Coordinates of C-alpha atoms in Angstrom, one line a residue:
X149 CA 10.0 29.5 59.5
X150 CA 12.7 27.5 57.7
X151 CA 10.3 24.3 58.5
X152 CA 7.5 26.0 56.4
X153 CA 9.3 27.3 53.6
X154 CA 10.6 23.4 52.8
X155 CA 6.8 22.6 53.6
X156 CA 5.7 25.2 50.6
X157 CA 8.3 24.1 48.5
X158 CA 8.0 20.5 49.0
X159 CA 4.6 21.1 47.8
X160 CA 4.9 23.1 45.2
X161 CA 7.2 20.0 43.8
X162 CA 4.7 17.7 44.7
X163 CA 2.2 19.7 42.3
X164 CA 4.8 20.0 39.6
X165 CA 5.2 16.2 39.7
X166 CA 1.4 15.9 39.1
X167 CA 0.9 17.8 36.4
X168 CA 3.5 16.0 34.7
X169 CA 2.2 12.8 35.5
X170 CA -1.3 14.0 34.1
X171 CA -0.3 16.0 31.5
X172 CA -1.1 14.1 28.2
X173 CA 2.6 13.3 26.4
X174 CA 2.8 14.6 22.6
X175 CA 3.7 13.5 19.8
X176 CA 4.7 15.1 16.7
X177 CA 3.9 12.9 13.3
X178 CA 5.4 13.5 9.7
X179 CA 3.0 12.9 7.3
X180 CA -0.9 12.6 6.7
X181 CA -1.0 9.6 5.1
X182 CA -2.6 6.3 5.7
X183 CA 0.3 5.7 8.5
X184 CA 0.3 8.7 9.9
X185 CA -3.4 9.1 10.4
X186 CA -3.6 5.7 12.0
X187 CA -1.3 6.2 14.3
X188 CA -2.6 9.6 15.0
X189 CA -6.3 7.8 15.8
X190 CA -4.8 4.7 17.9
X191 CA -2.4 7.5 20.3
X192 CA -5.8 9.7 20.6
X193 CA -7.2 6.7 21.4
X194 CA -4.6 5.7 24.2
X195 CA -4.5 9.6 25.4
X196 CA -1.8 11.4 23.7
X197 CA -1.7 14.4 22.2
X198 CA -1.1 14.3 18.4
X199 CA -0.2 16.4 15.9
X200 CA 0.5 15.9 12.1
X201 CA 2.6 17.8 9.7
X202 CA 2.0 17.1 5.7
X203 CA 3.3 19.0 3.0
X204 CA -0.1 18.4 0.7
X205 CA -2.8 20.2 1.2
X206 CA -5.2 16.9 1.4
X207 CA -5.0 13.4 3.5
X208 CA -4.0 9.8 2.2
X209 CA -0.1 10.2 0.5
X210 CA -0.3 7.7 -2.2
X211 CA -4.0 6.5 -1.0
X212 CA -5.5 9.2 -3.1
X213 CA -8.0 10.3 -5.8
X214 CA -8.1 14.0 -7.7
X215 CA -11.2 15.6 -9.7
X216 CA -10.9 16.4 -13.2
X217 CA -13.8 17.9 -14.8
X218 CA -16.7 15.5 -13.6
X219 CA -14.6 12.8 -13.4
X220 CA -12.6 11.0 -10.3
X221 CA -9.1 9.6 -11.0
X222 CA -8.8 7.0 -8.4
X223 CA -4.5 6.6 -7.9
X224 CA -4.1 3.7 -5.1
X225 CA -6.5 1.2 -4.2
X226 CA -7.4 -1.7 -6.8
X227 CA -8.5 -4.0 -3.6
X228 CA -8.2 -3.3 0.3
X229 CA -7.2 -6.5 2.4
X230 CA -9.5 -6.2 5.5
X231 CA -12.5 -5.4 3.8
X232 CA -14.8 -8.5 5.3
X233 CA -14.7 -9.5 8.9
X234 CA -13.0 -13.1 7.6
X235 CA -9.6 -11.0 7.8
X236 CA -7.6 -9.7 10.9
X237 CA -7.1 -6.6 9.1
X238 CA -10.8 -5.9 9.5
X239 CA -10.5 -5.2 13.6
X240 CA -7.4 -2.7 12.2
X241 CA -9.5 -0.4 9.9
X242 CA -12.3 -0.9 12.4
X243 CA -10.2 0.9 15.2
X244 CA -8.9 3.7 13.0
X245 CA -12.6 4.7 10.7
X246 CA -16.2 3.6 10.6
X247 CA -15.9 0.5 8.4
X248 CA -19.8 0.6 8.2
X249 CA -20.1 3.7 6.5
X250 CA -17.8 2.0 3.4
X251 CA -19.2 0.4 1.0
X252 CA -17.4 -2.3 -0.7
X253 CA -17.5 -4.3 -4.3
X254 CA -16.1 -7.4 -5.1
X255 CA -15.5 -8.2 -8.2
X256 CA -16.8 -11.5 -9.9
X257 CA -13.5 -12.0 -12.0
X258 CA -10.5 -10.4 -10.2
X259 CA -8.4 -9.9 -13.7
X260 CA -8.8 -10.6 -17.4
X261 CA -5.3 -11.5 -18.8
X262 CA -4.4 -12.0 -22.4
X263 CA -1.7 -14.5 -23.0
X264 CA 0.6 -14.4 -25.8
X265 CA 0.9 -17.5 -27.9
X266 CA -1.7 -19.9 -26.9
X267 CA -5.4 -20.0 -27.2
X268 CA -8.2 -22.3 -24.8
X269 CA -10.3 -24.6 -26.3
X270 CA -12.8 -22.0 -27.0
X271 CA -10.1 -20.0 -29.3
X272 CA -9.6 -17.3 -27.1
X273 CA -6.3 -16.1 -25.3
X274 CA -8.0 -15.0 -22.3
X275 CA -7.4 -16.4 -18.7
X276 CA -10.1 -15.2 -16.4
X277 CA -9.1 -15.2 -12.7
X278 CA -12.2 -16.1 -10.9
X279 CA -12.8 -14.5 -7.5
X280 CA -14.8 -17.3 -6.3
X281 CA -12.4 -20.4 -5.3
X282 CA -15.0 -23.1 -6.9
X283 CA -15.8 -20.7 -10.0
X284 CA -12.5 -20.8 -10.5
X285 CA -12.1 -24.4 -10.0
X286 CA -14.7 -25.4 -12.1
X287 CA -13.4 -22.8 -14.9
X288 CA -10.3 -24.3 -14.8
X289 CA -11.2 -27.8 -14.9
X290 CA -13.5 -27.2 -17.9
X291 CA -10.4 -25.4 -19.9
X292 CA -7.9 -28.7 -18.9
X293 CA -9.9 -31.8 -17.7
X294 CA -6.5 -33.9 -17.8
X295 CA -4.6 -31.3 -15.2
X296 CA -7.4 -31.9 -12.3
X297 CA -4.7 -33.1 -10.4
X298 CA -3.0 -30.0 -10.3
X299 CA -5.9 -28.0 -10.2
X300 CA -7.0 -30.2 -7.1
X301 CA -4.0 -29.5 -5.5
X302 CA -4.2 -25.7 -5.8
X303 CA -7.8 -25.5 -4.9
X304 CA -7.2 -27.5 -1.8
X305 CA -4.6 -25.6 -0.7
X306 CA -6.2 -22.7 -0.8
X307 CA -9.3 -23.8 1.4
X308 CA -6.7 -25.1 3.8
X309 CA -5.6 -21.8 3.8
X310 CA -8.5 -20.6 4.8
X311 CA -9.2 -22.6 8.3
X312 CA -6.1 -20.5 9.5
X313 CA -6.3 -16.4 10.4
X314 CA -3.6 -14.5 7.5
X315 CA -1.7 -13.6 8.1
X316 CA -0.7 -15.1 11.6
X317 CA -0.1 -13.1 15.1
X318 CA -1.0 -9.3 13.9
X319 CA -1.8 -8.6 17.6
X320 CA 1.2 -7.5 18.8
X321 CA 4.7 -6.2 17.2
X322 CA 7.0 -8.8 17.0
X323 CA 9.3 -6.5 19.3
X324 CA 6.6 -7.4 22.0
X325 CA 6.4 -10.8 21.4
X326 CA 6.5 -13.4 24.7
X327 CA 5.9 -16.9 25.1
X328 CA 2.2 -17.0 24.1
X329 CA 2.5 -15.5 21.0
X330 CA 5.6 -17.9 19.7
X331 CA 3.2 -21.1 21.2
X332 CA 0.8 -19.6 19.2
X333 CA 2.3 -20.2 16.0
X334 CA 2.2 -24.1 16.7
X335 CA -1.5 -23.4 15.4
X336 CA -0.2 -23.1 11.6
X337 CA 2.2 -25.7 11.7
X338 CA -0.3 -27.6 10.0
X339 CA 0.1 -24.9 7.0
X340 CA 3.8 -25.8 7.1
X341 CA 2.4 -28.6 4.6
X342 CA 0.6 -26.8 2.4
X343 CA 3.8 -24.6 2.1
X344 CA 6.3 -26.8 1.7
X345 CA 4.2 -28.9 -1.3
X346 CA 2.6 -25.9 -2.9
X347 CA 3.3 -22.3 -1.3
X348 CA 7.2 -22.4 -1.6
X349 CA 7.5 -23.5 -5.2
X350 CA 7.1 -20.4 -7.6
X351 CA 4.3 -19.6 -10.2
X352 CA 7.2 -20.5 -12.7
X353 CA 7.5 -23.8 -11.1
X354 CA 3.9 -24.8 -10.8
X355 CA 3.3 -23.9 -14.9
X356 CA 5.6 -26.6 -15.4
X357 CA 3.8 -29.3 -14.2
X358 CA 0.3 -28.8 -16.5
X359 CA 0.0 -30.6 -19.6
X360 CA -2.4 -27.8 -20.8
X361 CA -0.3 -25.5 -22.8
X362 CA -3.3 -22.5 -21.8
X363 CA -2.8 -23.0 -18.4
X364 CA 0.9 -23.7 -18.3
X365 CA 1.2 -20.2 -20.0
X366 CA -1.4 -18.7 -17.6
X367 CA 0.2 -19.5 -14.6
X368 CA 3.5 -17.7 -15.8
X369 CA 1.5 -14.4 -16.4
X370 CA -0.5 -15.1 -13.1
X371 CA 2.2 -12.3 -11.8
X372 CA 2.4 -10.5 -15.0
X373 CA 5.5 -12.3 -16.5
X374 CA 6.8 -12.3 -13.1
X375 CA 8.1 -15.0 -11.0
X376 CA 6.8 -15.2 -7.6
X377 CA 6.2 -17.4 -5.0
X378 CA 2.9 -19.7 -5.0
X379 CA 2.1 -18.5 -1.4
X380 CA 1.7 -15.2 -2.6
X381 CA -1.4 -16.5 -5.0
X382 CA -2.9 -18.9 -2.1
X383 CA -3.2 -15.8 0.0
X384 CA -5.1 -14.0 -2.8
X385 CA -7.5 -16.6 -3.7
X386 CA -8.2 -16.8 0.1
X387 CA -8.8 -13.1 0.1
X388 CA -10.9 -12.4 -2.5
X389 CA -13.1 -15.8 -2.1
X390 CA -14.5 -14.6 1.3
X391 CA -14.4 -11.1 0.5
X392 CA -12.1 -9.5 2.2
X393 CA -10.7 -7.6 -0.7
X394 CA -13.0 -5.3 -2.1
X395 CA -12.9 -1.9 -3.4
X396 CA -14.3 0.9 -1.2
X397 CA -16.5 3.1 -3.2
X398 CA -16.1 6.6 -3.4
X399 CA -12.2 5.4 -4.4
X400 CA -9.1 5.8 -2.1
X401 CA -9.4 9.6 -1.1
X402 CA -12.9 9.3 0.1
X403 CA -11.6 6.2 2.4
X404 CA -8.7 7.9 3.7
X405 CA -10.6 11.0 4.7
X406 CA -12.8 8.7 6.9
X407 CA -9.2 7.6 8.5
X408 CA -8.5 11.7 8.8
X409 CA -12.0 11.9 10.3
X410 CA -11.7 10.2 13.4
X411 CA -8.6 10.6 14.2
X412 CA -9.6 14.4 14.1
X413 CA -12.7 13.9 16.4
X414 CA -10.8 11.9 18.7
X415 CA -8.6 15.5 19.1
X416 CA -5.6 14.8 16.6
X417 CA -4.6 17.9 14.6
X418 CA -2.9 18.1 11.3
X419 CA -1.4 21.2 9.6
X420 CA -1.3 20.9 5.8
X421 CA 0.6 22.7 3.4
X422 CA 3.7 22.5 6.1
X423 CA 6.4 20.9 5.0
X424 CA 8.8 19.1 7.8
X425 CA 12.6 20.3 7.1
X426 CA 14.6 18.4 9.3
X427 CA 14.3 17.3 12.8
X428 CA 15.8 18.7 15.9
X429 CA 18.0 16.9 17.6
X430 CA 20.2 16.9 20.8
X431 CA 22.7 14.9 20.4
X432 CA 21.2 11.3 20.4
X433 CA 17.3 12.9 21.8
X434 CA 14.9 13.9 19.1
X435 CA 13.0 17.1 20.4
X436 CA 11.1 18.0 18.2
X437 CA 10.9 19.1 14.0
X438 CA 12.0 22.4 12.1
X439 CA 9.3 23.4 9.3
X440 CA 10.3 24.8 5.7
X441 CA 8.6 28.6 7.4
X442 CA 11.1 28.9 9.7
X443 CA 9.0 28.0 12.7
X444 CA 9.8 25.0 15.4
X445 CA 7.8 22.3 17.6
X446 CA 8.6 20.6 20.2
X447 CA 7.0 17.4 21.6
X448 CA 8.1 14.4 23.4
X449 CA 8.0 11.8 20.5
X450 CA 8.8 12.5 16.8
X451 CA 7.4 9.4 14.4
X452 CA 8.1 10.0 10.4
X453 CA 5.5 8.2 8.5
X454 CA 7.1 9.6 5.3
X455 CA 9.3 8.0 3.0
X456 CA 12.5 5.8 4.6
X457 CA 15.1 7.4 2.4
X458 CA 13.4 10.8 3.2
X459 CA 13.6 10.4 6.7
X460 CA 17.1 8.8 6.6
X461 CA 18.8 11.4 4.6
X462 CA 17.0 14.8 4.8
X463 CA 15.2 15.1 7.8
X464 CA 18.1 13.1 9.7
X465 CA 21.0 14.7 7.5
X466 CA 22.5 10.8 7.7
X467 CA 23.8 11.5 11.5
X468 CA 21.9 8.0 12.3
X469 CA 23.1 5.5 9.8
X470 CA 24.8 1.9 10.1
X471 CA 26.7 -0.2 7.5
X472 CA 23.2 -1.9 6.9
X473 CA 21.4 1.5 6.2
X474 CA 24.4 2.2 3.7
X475 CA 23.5 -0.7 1.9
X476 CA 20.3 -0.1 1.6
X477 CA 20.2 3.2 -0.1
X478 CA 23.0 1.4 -2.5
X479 CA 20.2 -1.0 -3.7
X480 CA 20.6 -4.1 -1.4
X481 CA 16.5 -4.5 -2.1
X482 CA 14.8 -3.2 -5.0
X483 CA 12.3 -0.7 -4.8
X484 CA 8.7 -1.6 -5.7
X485 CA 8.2 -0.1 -9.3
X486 CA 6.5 3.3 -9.7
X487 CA 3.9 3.6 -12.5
X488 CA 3.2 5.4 -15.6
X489 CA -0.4 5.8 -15.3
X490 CA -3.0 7.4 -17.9
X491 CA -6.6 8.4 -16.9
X492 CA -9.2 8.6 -19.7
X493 CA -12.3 10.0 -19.2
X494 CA -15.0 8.7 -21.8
X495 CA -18.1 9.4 -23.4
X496 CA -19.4 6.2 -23.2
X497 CA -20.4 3.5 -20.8
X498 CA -18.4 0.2 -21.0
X499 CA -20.8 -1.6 -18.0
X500 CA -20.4 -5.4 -19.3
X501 CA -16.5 -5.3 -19.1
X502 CA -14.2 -6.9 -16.7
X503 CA -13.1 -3.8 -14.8
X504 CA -9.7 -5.4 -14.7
X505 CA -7.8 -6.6 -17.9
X506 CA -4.0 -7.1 -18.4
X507 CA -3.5 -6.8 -21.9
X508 CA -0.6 -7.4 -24.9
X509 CA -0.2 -4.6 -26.7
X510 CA -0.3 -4.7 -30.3
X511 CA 3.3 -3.1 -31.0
X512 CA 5.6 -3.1 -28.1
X513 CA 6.0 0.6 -27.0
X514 CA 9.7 1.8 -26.3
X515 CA 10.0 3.9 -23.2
X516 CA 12.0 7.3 -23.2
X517 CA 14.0 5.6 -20.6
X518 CA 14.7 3.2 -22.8
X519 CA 12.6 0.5 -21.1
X520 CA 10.4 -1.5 -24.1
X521 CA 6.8 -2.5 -22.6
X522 CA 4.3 -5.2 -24.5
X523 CA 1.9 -5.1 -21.6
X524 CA -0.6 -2.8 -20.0
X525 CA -3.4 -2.9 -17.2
X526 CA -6.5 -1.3 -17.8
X527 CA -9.2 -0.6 -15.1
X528 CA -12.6 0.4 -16.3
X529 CA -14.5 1.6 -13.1
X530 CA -17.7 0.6 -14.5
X531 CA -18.8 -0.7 -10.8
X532 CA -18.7 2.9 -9.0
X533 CA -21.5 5.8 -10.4
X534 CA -19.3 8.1 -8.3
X535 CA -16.1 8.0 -11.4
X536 CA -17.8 9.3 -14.4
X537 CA -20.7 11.0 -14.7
X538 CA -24.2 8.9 -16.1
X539 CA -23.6 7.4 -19.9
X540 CA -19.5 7.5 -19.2
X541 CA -16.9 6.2 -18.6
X542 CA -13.5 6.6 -16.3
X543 CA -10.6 4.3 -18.1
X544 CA -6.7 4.1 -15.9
X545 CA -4.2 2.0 -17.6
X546 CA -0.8 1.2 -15.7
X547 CA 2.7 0.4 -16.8
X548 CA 5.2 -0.3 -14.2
X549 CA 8.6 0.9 -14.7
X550 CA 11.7 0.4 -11.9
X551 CA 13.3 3.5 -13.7
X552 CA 11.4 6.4 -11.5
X553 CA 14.2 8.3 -11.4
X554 CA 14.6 8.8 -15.1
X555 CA 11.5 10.7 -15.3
X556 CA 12.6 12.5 -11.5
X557 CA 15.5 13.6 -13.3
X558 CA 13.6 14.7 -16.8
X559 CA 10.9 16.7 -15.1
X560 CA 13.9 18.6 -12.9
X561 CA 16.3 19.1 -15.6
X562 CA 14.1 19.0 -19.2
X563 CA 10.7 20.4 -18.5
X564 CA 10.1 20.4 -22.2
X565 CA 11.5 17.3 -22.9
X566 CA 9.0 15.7 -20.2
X567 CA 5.9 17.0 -21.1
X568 CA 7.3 16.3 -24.6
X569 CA 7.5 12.6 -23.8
X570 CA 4.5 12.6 -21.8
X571 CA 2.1 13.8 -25.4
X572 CA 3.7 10.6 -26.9
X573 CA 3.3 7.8 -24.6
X574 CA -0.4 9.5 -24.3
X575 CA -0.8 9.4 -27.8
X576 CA 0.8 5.8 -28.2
X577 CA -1.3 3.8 -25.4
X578 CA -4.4 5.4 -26.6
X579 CA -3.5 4.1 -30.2
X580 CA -2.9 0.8 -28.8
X581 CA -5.6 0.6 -26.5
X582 CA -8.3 1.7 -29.7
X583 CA -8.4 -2.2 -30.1
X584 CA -9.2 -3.0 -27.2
X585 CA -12.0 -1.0 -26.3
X586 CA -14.7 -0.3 -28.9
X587 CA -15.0 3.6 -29.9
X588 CA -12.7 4.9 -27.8
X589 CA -10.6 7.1 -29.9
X590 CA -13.6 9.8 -30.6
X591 CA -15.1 9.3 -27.6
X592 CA -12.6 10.5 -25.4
X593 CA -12.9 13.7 -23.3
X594 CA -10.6 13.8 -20.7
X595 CA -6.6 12.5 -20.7
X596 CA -4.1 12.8 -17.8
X597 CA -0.3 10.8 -17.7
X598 CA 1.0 10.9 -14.3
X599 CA 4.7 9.4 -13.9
X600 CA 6.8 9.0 -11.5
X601 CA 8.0 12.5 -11.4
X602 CA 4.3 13.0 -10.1
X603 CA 4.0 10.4 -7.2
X604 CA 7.6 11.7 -6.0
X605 CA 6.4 15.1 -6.0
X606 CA 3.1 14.6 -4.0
X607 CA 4.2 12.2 -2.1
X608 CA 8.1 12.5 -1.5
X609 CA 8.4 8.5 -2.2
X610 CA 11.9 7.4 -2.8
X611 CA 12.2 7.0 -7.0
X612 CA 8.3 7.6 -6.9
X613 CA 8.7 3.8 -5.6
X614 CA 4.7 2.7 -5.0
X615 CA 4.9 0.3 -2.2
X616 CA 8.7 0.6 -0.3
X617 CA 10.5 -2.6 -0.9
X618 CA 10.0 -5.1 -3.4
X619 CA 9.3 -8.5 -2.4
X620 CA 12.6 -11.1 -3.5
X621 CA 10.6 -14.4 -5.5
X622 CA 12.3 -16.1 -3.3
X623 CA 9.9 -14.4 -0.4
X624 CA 10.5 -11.6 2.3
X625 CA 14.1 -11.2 3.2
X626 CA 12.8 -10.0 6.8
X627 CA 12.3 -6.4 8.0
X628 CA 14.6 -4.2 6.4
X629 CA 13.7 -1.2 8.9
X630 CA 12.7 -1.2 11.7
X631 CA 10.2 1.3 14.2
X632 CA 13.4 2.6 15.8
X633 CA 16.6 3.9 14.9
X634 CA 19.2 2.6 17.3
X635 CA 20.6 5.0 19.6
X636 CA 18.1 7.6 18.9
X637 CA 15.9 8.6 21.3
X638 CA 12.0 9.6 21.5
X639 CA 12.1 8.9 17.6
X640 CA 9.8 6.3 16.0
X641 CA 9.0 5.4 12.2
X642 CA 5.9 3.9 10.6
X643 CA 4.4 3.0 7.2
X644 CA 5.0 0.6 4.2
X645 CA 9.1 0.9 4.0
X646 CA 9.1 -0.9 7.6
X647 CA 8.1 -4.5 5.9
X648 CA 8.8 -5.7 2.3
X649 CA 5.6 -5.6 -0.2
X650 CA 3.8 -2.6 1.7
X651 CA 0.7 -1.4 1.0
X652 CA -2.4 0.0 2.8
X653 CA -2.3 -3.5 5.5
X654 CA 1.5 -2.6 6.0
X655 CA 0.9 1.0 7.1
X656 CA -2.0 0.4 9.4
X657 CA -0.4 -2.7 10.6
X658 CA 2.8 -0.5 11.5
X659 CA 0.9 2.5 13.1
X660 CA -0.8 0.0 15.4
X661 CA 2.5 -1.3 16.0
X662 CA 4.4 1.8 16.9
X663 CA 1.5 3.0 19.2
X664 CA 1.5 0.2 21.2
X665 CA 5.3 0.3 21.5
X666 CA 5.0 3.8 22.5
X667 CA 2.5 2.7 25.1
X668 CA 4.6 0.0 26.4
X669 CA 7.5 2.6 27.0
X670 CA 5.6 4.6 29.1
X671 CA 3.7 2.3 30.7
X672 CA 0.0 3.4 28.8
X673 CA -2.7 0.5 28.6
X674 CA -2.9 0.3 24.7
X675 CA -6.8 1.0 23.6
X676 CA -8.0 0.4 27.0
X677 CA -11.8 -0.1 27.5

């Protein structure tokens, strides 16, 4: 009798084991945007179970676009890196939406930009940067005949560039690195040249060496007044030249609910409108999260694809932080800027412009946070039906500003004064911006500022910072976070704060990465066949 009880219960453990073993692992992720639904689609995809907490009530974070009145305000992408096959980003967006059901443009001339000071021989202050590398060599060489050996050396640099796959080794995460994958990078030692002469000098450092006083000033406004390495510009011209950096049509919501899409028919579900209050956590094992209503969930991983600082200091009440992590919140990087960005809506059509143009402003315009600005971007989305309805006309212009939380703070603690100083920067750009565009001042229908205050609110981004870390000129300082947090368990983190420069590459990149670490843990074949 004794022997057949310990038969029955060995058994019934046996059974217990196996539904472990089968039962699909879950994973609890913070955030629906571009991260957050990646990752959700690759761990469908590798057989976990996923579920996605987001405070808005729509997909995408900061890849988004809103309706007002019959016009779309696009808020993110300018250019997606991946868009053509030519780019290892392409098998990335492949993996996590339909690429073939998005539509992309590329644009002819990537940016207009007015220079102060100087005019080409043709009398005009306007650099056109040309999409197409020998359109723009021949452009160039037509403006300054006496710099071809400059213009020579950047043209061939870039179509070196191009024999090699940017950037290198995007596979793997570098955490799962071995021997084949260092070997691997004696491929581009052959670009160590290329960097050395051309890449590592800066844009400031390369204007220097024209004779051309057009294209020595052109060079230094390349980046907008800012310096930056030459690298950064090689990649660019590589990018756009064989199209791997166009705009999806529809604009950036429209592409990220494709994202959303699959990952939801592959079984992923996401709760919007449920905000993420802090996680739970057994002394160093994260369980699961605690919602804003009160209620709890439990799963076996916990990933925050929301904002670093976010993550570090709310959801993790700063239990979890080094000397390093310290320094970081005291400013050892600087944030990418956020943007004060105005969206016109026009009633009339604009189809021959440049959609892209950086422009001087006639007066500089002083800042309520005291910042004074003599440059704006516009973007006339003249190249999309779906933006403004027929015989219109949807206008954005952008100023950056690295003082986010000025208008954070305004919006909390001066409501009046905000929307105060909101009316006069609206009223100010579109004064300035009357001589740029032809009949725009009575023709406009439709205005909307957004600030900082606005990208922090929707999206919880650290001083309504755009793209996590800023980039030094000097280049990348390395990986200021990383996927995990040591000495925490079960607890992962994903999206553009995990590499300097983020962006829409960065936060697919890192949801790719993070599911195939999670898949290596537990011994998972990552997108198996």
């Amino acid at each position: 009798m004794q022997s057949k009880s310990k038969r029955r219960y060995i058994l019934s453990l046996s059974l217990r084991i196996t539904r472990e073993l089968l039962r699909k692992k879950s994973v609890i992720i913070i955030g629906a945007g571009v991260s957050g639904l990646s990752l959700a689609s690759y761990l469908q995809q590798c057989g976990y179970e996923t579920r996605v907490f987001e405070k808005h009530l729509r997909p995408g974070g900061l890849c988004t676009s809103w309706q007002r009145k019959d016009y779309t305000i696009d808020g993110c992408i300018h250019w997606l890196w991946g868009s053509g096959k030519r780019s290892p980003f392409y098998k990335m967006w492949s993996e996590v939406l339909d690429i073939n059901q998005v539509e992309f443009h590329n644009h002819k001339i990537r940016a207009d930009i007015e220079l102060p000071g100087v005019v080409n021989k043709y009398g005009s202050n306007v650099f056109h940067f040309y999409t197409n590398i020998n359109s723009f060599r021949e452009y160039l060489l037509d403006l300054a005949p006496e710099d071809k050996k400059q213009i020579d050396l950047l043209i061939k640099s870039a179509k070196r560039l191009q024999k090699f796959s940017l950037p290198p080794m995007l596979e793997k995460p570098r955490e799962l690195f071995g021997l084949s994958e260092y070997f691997g990078f004696m491929l581009y030692t052959p670009m160590l040249f290329d960097y050395v002469r051309m890449g590592k000098q800066t844009n400031y450092q390369f204007a220097e060496k024209f004779h051309n006083p057009f294209l020595k000033t052109a060079w230094k406004y390349i980046f907008e007044g800012k310096e930056n390495i030459m690298m950064a510009l090689l990649m660019q011209m590589c990018i756009y030249d064989s199209h791997c950096g166009g705009f999806p049509k529809g604009g950036s919501l429209a592409f990220s609910r494709k994202i959303e899409d699959k990952s939801t028919r592959l079984g992923a579900q996401i709760n919007y409108g449920e905000q993420v209050l802090e996680m739970i956590v057994d002394g160093e094992t994260v369980l699961g999260v605690e919602l804003e209503n009160g209620q709890t969930h439990f799963a076996d991983y916990v990933v925050s694809a929301a904002d670093w600082r976010f993550t570090i200091s709310k959801l993790l009440k700063d239990k979890f932080t080094d000397k390093f992590t310290e320094q970081l919140k005291s400013g050892l990087y600087d944030l990418f800027p956020s943007a004060l960005y105005l969206a016109l809506g026009v009633k009339k059509e604009y189809k021959n412009r440049v959609p892209i143009t950086r422009h001087i402003l006639p007066d500089p315009i002083i800042l309520p946070d005291g910042d004074t600005v003599s440059r704006a971007e516009s973007h006339v989305y003249n190249y999309d039906d779906s933006f403004a309805p027929p015989g219109k006309s949807m206008i954005t212009v952008t100023i950056y500003t690295q003082k986010g939380q000025y208008w954070i703070d305004l919006k909390n603690n001066n409501p009046e004064t905000y929307h105060q100083a909101k009316k006069e920067l609206k009223d100010k750009l579109i004064d300035a911006l009357s001589s740029k565009f032809e009949d725009l001042q009575e023709n406009i229908e439709l205005t909307e500022l957004s600030t900082p205050a606005t990208y922090h609110r929707y999206t919880g981004n650290w001083q309504g910072s755009l793209q996590g870390w800023l980039p030094k000129s000097s280049g990348s300082k390395g990986f200021p976070v990383k996927y995990r947090i040591k000495g925490l368990q079960n607890f992962y983190m994903c999206g553009h704060w995990t590499f300097p420069g983020g962006g829409l590459p960065v936060a697919v990149k890192s949801a790719r990465d993070v599911a195939q670490l999670m898949c290596k843990e537990d011994k998972v074949s990552f997108l198996e066949k």
